Coordinates of C-alpha atoms and ligand atoms in Angstrom, one line a residue:
X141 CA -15.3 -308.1 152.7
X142 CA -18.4 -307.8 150.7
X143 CA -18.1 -309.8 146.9
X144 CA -20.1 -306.9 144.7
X145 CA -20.0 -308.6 141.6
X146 CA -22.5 -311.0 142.7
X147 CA -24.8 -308.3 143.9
X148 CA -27.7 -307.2 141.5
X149 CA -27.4 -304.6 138.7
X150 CA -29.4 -301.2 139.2
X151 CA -29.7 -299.2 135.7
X152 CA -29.1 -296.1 135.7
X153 CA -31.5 -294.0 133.1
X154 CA -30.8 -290.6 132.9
X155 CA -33.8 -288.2 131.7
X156 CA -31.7 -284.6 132.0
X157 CA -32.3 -284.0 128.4
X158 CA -35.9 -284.9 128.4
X159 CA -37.8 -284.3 132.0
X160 CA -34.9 -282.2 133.1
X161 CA -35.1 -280.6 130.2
X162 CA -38.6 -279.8 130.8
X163 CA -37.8 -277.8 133.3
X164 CA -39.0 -274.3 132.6
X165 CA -36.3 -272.3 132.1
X166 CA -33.9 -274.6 131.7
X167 CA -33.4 -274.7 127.8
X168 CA -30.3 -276.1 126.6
X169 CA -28.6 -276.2 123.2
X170 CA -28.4 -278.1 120.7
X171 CA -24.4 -278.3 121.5
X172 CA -25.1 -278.5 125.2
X173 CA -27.1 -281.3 125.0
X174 CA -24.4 -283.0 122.9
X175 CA -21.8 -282.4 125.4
X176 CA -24.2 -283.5 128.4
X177 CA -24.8 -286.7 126.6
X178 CA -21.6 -287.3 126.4
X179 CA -20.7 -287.0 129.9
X180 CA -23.3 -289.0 130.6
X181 CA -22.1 -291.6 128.4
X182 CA -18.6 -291.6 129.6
X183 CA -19.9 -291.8 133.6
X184 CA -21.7 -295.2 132.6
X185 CA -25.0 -294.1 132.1
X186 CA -27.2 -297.4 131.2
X187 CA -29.6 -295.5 129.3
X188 CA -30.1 -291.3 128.3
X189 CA -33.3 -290.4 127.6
X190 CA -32.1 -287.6 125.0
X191 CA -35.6 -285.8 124.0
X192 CA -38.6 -285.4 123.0
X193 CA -38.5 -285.9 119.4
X194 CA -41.8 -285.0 118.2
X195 CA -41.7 -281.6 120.6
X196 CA -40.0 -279.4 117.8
X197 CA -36.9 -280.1 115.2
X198 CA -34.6 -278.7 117.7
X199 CA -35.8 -282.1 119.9
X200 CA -35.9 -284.4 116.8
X201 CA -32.1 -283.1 115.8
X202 CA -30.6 -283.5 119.3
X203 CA -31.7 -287.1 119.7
X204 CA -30.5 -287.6 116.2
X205 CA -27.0 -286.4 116.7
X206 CA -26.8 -287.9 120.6
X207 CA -27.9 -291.3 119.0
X208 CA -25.5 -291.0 116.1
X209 CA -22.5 -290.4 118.2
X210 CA -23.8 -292.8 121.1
X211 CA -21.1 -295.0 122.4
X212 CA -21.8 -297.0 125.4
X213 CA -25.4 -296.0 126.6
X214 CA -28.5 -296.6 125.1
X215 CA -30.5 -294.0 123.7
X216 CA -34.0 -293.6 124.3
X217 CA -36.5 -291.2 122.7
X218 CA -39.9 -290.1 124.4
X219 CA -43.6 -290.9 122.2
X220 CA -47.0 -290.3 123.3
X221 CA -49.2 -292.9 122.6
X222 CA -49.5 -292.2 118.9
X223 CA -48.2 -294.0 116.0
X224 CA -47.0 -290.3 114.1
X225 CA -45.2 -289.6 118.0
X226 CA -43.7 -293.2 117.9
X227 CA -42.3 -293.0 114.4
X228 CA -40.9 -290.0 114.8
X229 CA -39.2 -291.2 118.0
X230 CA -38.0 -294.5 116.0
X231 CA -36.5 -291.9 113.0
X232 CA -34.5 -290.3 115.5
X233 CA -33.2 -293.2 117.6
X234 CA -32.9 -295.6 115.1
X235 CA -29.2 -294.2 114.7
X236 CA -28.0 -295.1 117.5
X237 CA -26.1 -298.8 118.2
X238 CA -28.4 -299.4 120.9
X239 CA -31.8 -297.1 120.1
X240 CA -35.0 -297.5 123.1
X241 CA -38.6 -296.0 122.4
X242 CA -40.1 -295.0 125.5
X243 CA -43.7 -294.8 125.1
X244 CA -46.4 -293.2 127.6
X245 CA -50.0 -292.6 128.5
X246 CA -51.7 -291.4 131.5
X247 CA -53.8 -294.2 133.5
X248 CA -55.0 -292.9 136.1
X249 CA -58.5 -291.9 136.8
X250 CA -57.3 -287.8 136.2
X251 CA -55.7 -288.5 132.9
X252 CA -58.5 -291.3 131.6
X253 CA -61.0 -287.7 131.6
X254 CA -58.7 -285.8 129.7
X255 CA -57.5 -288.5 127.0
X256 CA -61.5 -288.8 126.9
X257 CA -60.6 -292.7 126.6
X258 CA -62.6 -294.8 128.7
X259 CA -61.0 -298.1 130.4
X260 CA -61.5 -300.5 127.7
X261 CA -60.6 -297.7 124.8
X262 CA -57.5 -296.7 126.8
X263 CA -56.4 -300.3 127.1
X264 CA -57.0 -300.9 123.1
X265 CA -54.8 -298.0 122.4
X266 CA -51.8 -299.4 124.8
X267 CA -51.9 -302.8 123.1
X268 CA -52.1 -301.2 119.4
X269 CA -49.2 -298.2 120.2
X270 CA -46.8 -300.9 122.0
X271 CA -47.6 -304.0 119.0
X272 CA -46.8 -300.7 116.8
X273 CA -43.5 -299.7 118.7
X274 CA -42.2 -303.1 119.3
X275 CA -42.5 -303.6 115.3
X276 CA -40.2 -301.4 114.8
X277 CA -37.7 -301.6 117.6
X278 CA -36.7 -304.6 119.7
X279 CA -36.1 -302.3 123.1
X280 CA -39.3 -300.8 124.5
X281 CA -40.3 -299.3 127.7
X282 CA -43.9 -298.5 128.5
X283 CA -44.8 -295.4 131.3
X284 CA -48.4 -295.3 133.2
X285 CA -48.1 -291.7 133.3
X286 CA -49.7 -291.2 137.3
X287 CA -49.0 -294.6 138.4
X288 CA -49.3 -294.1 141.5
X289 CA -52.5 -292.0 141.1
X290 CA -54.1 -295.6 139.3
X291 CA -56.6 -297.9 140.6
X292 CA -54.1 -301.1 141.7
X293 CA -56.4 -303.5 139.3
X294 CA -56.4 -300.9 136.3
X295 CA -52.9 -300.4 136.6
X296 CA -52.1 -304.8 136.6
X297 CA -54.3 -305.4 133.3
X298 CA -52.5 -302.3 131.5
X299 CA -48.9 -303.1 133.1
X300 CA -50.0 -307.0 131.6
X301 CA -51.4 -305.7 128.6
X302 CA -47.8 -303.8 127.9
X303 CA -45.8 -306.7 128.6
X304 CA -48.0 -308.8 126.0
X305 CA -47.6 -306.5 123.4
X306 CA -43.8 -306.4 123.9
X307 CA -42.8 -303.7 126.0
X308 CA -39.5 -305.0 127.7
X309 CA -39.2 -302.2 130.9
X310 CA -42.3 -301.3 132.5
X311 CA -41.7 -297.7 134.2
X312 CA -44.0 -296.9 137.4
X313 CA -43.7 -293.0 137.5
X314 CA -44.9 -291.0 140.2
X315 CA -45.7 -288.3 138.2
X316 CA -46.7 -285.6 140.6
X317 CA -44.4 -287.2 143.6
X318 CA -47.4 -288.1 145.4
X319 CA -46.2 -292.1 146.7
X320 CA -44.1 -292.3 150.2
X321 CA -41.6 -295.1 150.3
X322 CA -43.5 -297.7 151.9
X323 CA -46.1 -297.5 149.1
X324 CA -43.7 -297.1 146.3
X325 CA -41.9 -300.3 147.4
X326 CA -45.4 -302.0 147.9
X327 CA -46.5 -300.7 144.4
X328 CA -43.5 -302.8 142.8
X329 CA -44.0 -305.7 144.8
X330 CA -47.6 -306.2 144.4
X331 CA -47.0 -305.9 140.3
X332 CA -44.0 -308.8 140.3
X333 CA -46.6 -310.8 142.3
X334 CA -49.7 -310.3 140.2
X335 CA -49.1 -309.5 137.1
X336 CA -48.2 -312.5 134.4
X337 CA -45.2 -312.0 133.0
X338 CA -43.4 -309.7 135.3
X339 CA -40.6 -311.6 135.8
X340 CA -39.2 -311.1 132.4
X341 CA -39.0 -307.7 131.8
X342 CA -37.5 -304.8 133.9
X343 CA -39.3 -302.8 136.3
X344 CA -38.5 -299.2 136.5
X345 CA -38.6 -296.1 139.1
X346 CA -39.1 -293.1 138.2
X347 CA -40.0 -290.6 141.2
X348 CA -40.6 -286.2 141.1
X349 CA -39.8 -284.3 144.3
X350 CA -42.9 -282.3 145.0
X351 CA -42.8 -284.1 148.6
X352 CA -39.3 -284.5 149.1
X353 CA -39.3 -287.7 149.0
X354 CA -38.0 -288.9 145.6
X355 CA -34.8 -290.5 146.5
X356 CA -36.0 -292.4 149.2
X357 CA -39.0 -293.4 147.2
X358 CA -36.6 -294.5 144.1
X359 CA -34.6 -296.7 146.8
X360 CA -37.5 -298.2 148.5
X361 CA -38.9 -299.2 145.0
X362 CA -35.2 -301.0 144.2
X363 CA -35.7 -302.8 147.3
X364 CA -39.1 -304.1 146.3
X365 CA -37.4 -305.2 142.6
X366 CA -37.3 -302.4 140.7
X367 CA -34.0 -302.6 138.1
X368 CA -34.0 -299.5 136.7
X369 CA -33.8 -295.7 138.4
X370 CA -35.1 -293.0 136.2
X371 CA -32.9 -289.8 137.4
X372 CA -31.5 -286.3 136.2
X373 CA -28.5 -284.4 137.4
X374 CA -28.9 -282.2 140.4
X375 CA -32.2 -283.3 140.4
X376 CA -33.3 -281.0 137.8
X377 CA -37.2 -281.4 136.6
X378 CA -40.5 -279.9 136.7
X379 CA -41.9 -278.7 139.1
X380 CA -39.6 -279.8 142.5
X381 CA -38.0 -282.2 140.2
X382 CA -36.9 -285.6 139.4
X383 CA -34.9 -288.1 141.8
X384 CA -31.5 -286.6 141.6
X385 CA -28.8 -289.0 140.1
X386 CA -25.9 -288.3 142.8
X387 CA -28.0 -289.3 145.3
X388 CA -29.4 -292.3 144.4
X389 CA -25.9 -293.9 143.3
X390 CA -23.9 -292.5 146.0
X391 CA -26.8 -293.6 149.0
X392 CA -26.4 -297.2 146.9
X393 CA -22.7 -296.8 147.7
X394 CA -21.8 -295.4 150.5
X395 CA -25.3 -297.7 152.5
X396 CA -24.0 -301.6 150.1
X397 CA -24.3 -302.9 153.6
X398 CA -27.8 -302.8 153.6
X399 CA -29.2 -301.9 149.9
X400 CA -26.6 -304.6 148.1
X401 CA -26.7 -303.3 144.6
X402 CA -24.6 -301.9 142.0
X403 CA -24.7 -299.5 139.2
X404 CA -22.6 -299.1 136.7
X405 CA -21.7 -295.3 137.2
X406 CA -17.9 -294.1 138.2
X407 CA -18.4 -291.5 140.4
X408 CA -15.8 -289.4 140.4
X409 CA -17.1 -288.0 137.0
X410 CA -20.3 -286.5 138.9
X411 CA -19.0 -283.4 140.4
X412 CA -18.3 -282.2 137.0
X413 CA -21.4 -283.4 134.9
X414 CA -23.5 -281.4 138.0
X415 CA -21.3 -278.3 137.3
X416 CA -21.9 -278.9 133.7
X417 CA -25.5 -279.4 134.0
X418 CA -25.8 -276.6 136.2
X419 CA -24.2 -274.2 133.7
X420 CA -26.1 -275.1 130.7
X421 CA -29.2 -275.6 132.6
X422 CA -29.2 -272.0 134.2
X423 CA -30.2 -273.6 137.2
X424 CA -27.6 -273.5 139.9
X425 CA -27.4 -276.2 142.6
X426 CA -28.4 -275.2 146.2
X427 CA -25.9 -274.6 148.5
X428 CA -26.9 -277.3 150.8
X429 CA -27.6 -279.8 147.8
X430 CA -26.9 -283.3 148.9
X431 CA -23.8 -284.6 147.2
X432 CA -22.8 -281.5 145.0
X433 CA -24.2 -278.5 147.1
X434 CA -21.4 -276.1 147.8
X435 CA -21.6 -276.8 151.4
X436 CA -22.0 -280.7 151.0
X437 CA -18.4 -281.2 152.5
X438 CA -18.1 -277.9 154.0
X439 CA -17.7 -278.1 158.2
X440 CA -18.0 -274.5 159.9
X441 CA -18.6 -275.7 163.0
X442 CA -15.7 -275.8 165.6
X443 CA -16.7 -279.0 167.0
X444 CA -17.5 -280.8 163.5
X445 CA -13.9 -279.2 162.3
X446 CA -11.8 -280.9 164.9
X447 CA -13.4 -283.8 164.1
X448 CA -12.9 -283.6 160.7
X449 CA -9.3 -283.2 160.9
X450 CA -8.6 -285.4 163.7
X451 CA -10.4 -288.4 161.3
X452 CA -12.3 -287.5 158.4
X453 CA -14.9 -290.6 158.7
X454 CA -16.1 -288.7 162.3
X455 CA -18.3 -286.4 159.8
X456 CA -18.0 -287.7 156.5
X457 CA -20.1 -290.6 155.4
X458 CA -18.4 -290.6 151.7
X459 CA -14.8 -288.7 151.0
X460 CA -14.9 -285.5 148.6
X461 CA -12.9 -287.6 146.2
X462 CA -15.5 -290.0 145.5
X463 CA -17.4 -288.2 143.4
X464 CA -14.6 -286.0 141.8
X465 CA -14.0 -282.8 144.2
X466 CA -10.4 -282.8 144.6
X467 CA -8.7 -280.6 147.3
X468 CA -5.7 -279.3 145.7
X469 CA -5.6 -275.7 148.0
X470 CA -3.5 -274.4 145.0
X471 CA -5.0 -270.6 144.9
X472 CA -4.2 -269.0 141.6
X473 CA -2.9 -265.5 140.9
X474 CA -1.6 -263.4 138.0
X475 CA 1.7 -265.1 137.4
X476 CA 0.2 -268.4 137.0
X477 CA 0.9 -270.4 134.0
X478 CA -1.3 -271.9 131.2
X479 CA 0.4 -275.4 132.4
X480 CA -1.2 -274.8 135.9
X481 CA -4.3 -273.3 134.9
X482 CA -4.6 -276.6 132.6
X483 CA -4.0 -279.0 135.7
X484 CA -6.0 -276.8 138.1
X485 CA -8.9 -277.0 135.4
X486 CA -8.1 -280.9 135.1
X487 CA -8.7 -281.3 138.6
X488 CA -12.1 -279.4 138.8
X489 CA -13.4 -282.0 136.3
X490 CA -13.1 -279.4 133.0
X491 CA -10.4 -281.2 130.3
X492 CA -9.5 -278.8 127.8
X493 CA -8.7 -279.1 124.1
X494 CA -5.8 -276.5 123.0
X495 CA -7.8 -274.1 121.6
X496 CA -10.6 -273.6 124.4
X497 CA -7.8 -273.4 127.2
X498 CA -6.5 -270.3 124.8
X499 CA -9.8 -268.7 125.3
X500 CA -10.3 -269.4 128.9
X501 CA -6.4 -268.1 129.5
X502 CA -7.0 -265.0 128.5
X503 CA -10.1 -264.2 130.6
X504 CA -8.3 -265.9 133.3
X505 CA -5.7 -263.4 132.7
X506 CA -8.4 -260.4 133.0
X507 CA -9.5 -262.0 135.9
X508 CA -6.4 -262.1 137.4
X509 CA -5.5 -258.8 136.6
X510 CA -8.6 -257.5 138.6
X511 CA -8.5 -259.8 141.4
X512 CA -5.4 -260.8 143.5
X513 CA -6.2 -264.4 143.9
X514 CA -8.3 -266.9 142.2
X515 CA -9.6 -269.5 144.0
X516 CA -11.5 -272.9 142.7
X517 CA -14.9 -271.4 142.7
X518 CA -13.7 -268.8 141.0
X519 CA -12.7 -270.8 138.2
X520 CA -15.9 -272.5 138.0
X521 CA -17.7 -269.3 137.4
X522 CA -15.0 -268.2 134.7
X523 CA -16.1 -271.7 132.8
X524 CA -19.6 -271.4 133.1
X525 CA -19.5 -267.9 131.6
X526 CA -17.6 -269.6 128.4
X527 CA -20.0 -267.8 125.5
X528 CA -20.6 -269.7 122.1
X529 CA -18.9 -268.0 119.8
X530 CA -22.0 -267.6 117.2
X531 CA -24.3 -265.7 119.9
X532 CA -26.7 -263.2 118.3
X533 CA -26.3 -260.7 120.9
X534 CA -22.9 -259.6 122.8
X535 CA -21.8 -256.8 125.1
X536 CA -19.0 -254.8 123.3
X537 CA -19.1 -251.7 125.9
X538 CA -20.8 -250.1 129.2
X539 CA -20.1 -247.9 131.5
X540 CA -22.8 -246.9 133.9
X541 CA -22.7 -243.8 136.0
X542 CA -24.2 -244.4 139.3
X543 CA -24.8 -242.7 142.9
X544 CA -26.4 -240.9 145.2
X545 CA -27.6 -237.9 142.5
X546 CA -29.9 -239.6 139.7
X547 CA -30.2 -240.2 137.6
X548 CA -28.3 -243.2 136.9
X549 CA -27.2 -244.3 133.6
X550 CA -25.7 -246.7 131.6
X551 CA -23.3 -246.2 127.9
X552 CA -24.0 -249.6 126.5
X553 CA -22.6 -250.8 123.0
X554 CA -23.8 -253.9 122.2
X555 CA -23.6 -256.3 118.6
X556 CA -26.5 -257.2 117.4
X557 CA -26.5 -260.0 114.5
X558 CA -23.0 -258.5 113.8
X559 CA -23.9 -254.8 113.7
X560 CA -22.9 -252.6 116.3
X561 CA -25.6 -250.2 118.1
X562 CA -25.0 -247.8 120.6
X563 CA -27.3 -245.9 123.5
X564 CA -27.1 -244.5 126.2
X565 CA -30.4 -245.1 129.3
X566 CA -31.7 -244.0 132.1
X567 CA -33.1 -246.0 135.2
X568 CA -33.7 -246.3 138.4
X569 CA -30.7 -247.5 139.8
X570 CA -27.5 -249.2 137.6
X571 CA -28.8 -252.3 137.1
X572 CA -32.3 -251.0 135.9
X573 CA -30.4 -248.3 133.5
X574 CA -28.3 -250.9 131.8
X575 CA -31.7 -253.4 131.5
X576 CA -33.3 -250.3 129.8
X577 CA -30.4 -249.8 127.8
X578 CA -30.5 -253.8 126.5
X579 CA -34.0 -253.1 125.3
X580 CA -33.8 -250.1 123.8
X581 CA -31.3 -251.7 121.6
X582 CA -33.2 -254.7 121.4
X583 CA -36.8 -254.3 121.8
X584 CA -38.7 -257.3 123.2
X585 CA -41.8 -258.6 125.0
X586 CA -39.9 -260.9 127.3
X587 CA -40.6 -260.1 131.5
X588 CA -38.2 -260.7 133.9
X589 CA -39.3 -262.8 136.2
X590 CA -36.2 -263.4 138.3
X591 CA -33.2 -261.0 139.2
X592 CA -30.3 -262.8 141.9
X593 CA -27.3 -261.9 142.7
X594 CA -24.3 -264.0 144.5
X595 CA -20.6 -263.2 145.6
X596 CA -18.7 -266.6 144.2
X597 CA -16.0 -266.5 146.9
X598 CA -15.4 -263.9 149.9
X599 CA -14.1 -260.2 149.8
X600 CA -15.2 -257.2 148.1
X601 CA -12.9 -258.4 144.8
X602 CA -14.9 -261.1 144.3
X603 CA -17.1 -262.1 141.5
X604 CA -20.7 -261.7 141.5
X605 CA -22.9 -264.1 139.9
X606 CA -25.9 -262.8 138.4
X607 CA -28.9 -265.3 137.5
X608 CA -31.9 -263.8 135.3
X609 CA -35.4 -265.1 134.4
X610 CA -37.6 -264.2 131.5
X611 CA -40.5 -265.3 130.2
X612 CA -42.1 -264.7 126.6
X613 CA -45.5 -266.1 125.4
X614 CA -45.0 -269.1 128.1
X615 CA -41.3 -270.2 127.0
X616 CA -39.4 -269.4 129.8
X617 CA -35.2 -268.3 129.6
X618 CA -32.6 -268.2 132.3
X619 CA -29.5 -267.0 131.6
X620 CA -26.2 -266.7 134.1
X621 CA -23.2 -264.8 134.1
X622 CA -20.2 -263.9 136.4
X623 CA -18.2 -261.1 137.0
X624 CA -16.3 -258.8 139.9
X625 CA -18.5 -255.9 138.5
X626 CA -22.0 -257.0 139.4
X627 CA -23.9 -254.7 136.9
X628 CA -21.3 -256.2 134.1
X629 CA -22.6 -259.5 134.9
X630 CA -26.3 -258.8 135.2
X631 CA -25.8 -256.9 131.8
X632 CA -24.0 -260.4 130.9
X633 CA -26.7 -262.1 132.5
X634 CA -29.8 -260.5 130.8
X635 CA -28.3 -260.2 127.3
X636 CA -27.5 -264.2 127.6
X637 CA -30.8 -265.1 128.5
X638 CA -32.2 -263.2 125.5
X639 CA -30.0 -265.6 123.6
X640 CA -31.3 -268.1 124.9
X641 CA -34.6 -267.2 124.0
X642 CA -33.7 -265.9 120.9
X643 CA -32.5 -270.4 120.9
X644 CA -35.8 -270.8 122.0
X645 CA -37.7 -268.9 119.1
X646 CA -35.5 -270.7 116.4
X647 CA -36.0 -274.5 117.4
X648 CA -39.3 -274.2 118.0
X649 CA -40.5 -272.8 115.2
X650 CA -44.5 -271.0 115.0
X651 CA -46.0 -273.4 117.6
X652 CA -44.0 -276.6 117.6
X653 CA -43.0 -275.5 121.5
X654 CA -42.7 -278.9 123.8
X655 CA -45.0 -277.1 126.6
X656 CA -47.3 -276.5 123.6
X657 CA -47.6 -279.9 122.6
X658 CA -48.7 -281.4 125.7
X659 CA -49.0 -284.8 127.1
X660 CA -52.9 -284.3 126.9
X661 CA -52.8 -285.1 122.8
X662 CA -52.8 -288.8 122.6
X663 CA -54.3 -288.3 119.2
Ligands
KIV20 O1 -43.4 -288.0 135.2 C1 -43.8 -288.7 134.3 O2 -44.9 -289.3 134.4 C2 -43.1 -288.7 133.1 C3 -43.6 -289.7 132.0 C4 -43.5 -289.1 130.7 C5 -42.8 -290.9 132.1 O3 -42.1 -288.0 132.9
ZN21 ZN1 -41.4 -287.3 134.9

């Protein structure tokens, strides 16, 4: 048998709350963020890139709080190259019992025009902001932005330049997920070979998806000596993302034989912190996600079923256990306990104080009353549609007429900043009616960009989920909601998404958006 413990150590950095983050659409509170850092920390993160702190308050506060409470992980904030960006980092971090900057500027031949630094300027202003962030914390990593994009020699003196002025990781992004893995490997190898000083600091990966080929480019990079992984939950990033954690650390486990590293990440927890993620995010998880896709362990097939039962390795590289999806076949139903609800919720990952498993009882109760049995999925949906209690808007009422004759209307009584309003819309269709209604109430500029619908579980009981997109002045909201009425959870859907942006407005303040302050302003 294989000794591990002799076998290297791949960090794990998690940037959910920062690149993920960055995700249009996929704005997350400040008491989301808190609970995903947590998780993080408790599933042995090595390092949780919180935020953004000079983006807006809302950033500067989360990174605060997640560095103040920070347990196990370290906590790293993200500066442009600028001494006001790296101070403010350090004021937020500094709180934490192990606090990172994580400074950045793009190299490459792209970014060089639009900083409107040439060569020798760019490489004055590396040396000046890393001498100014190592002077002020003792844990700095230092990010080419378009690594991969940069001339080989350009990209040794700066890499050399970094080390010099202290930076102690050296991350290598692929910022537009441009590499393949035979490059990204070479990319790392070439820098431990030529650069002086290499060898005592940590090299870092940190791969987007926009080809695909982010996890296999994050692996091929470890191979070639890279230390660190730089990864979000479900993959969840700009554009087509960053290098999904699950799949890095499980493809490290379940393939030791022949990529002999470890992390430090206990992977039962990740079934949950993907639900989590996927919740808070608005961005649900594909069904045919690797790892925590729906259909992941899911064999329709006759042939692959037999298999399956007859000896579960004949399909299945890695057992549903391993990363926390317990079988328990125990369907739910009306007479169900709170004691059972509590250990069903247990084993889908969700641990409940007294208090919250009141609140979930009784809409598991509704539920129930409405539908004959509740199945796993089912209660997955019921926890993602958990609403914060201080929410400026909230359904109280609707009932929507709809049919053959129009037109079709909807009766909607909503509260409004603790004042309730009532109207009554028209529309083309139910769905349409009760939109109109929501913005009659409460007028808005926001478009909708994106209307979905999906049944949760089978039969014409079950519950729909409803995903919406809006967009407002370029801050972009999702919001997602669950019901057995479909227009009920659009109307849920549409009205939490307007929360959301209503979030939005709030932390960022006239301006202080992060996808207004861009990574352009080096200044
Ligand atoms: O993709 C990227 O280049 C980044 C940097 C800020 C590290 O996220
Ligand atoms: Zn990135």
């Amino acid at each position: 048998m294989t000794d591990t413990s002799k076998q290297d150590r791949v960090l794990i950095f998690d940037t959910t709350l920062r690149d993920g983050e960055q995700s249009p659409g996929a704005t997350m509170s400040h008491a989301e963020k808190l609970e995903i850092a947590t998780l993080l920390d408790e599933m042995g993160v090595d390092i949780i890139e919180a935020g953004f702190p000079i983006a807006s308050d809302g950033d500067f506060a989360a990174v605060k709080e997640i560095a103040e409470r920070s347990v196990n992980s370290v906590i790293c904030g993200l500066a442009r190259a600028n001494f006001k960006d790296i101070d403010r980092c350090w004021e937020a971090v500094k709180h934490a019992g192990k606090p990172r900057i994580h400074t950045f500027i793009g190299t490459s031949p792209l970014h060089r025009d639009i900083t409107a630094l040439d060569p020798d300027q760019m490489a004055e202003r590396i040396h000046d902001t890393v001498t100014h962030a190592r002077n002020l914390c003792d844990n700095i990593q230092w990010s080419p932005m378009d690594a991969t994009r940069t001339e080989t020699d350009y990209l040794y003196r700066v890499v050399e330049i970094a080390i010099k002025a202290g930076a102690t990781t050296i991350n290598i992004p692929d910022t537009v997920g441009y590499t393949a893995p035979r490059e990204s490997a070479q990319i790392i190898e070439d820098l431990i070979a030529n650069v002086p000083g290499a060898d005592e600091i940590t090299f870092a990966t940190h791969c987007h998806n926009d080809l695909g080929m982010a996890t296999a480019n994050a692996l091929a990079a470890v191979d070639a000596g890279a230390r660190q992984i730089e990864c979000t939950i479900n993959g969840l990033g700009e554009r087509a993302g960053n290098t999904a954690l699950e799949e890095v650390v499980m493809a490290l486990r379940v393939r030791n034989d022949i990529m002999p590293f470890q992390t430090g990440i206990d992977t039962t927890k990740i079934m949950n912190i993907s639900r989590r993620v996927a919740t808070v995010s608005g961005f649900p998880v594909q069904f045919n996600k690797a790892i925590v896709g729906k259909n992941a362990f899911l064999h329709e097939s006759g042939i692959h079923q037999d298999g399956v039962l007859k000896n579960a390795e004949t399909f299945e590289i890695m057992k549903p256990e391993d990363i926390g999806l317990n079988d328990t076949n125990l369907v739910m139903g009306k007479h169900s306990g709170r004691a059972a609800l509590r250990s069903k919720l247990k084993d889908l990952g969700f641990e409940l104080a007294d208090n919250q498993l009141n609140d979930v009882f009784v809409r598991f109760k509704e539920l129930a009353d409405r539908k004959k049995e509740i199945y796993d999925d089912d209660l997955v949906a019921l926890m993602s549609d958990a609403r914060p209690e201080d929410e400026r808007l909230k359904i109280k009422f609707l009932r929507v007429i709809c049919g053959t004759e129009a037109p079709q209307s909807a009766d909607l009584t909503m509260i409004i900043d603790g004042a309730q309003h009532q109207i009554t819309a028209e529309g083309d269709g139910p769905v349409d009616a009760t939109f109109n209604a929501v913005k009659a109430l409460f007028p808005h500029e926001a478009r909708l960009q994106l209307y979905q619908v999906h049944a949760v579980t089978e039969g014409t009981d079950a519950q729909a989920t409803v995903s919406v997109r809006m967009e407002e002045n370029g801050i972009i909201v999702t919001g997602q909601s669950a019901d057995t009425d479909t227009v009920v959870a659009s109307a849920k859907a549409y009205v939490s998404a307007l929360n959301r942006l209503l979030m939005r407005r709030e932390q960022a303040g006239p301006g202080a958006d992060k996808r207004v302050v861009t990574y352009k302003d080096v200044s």
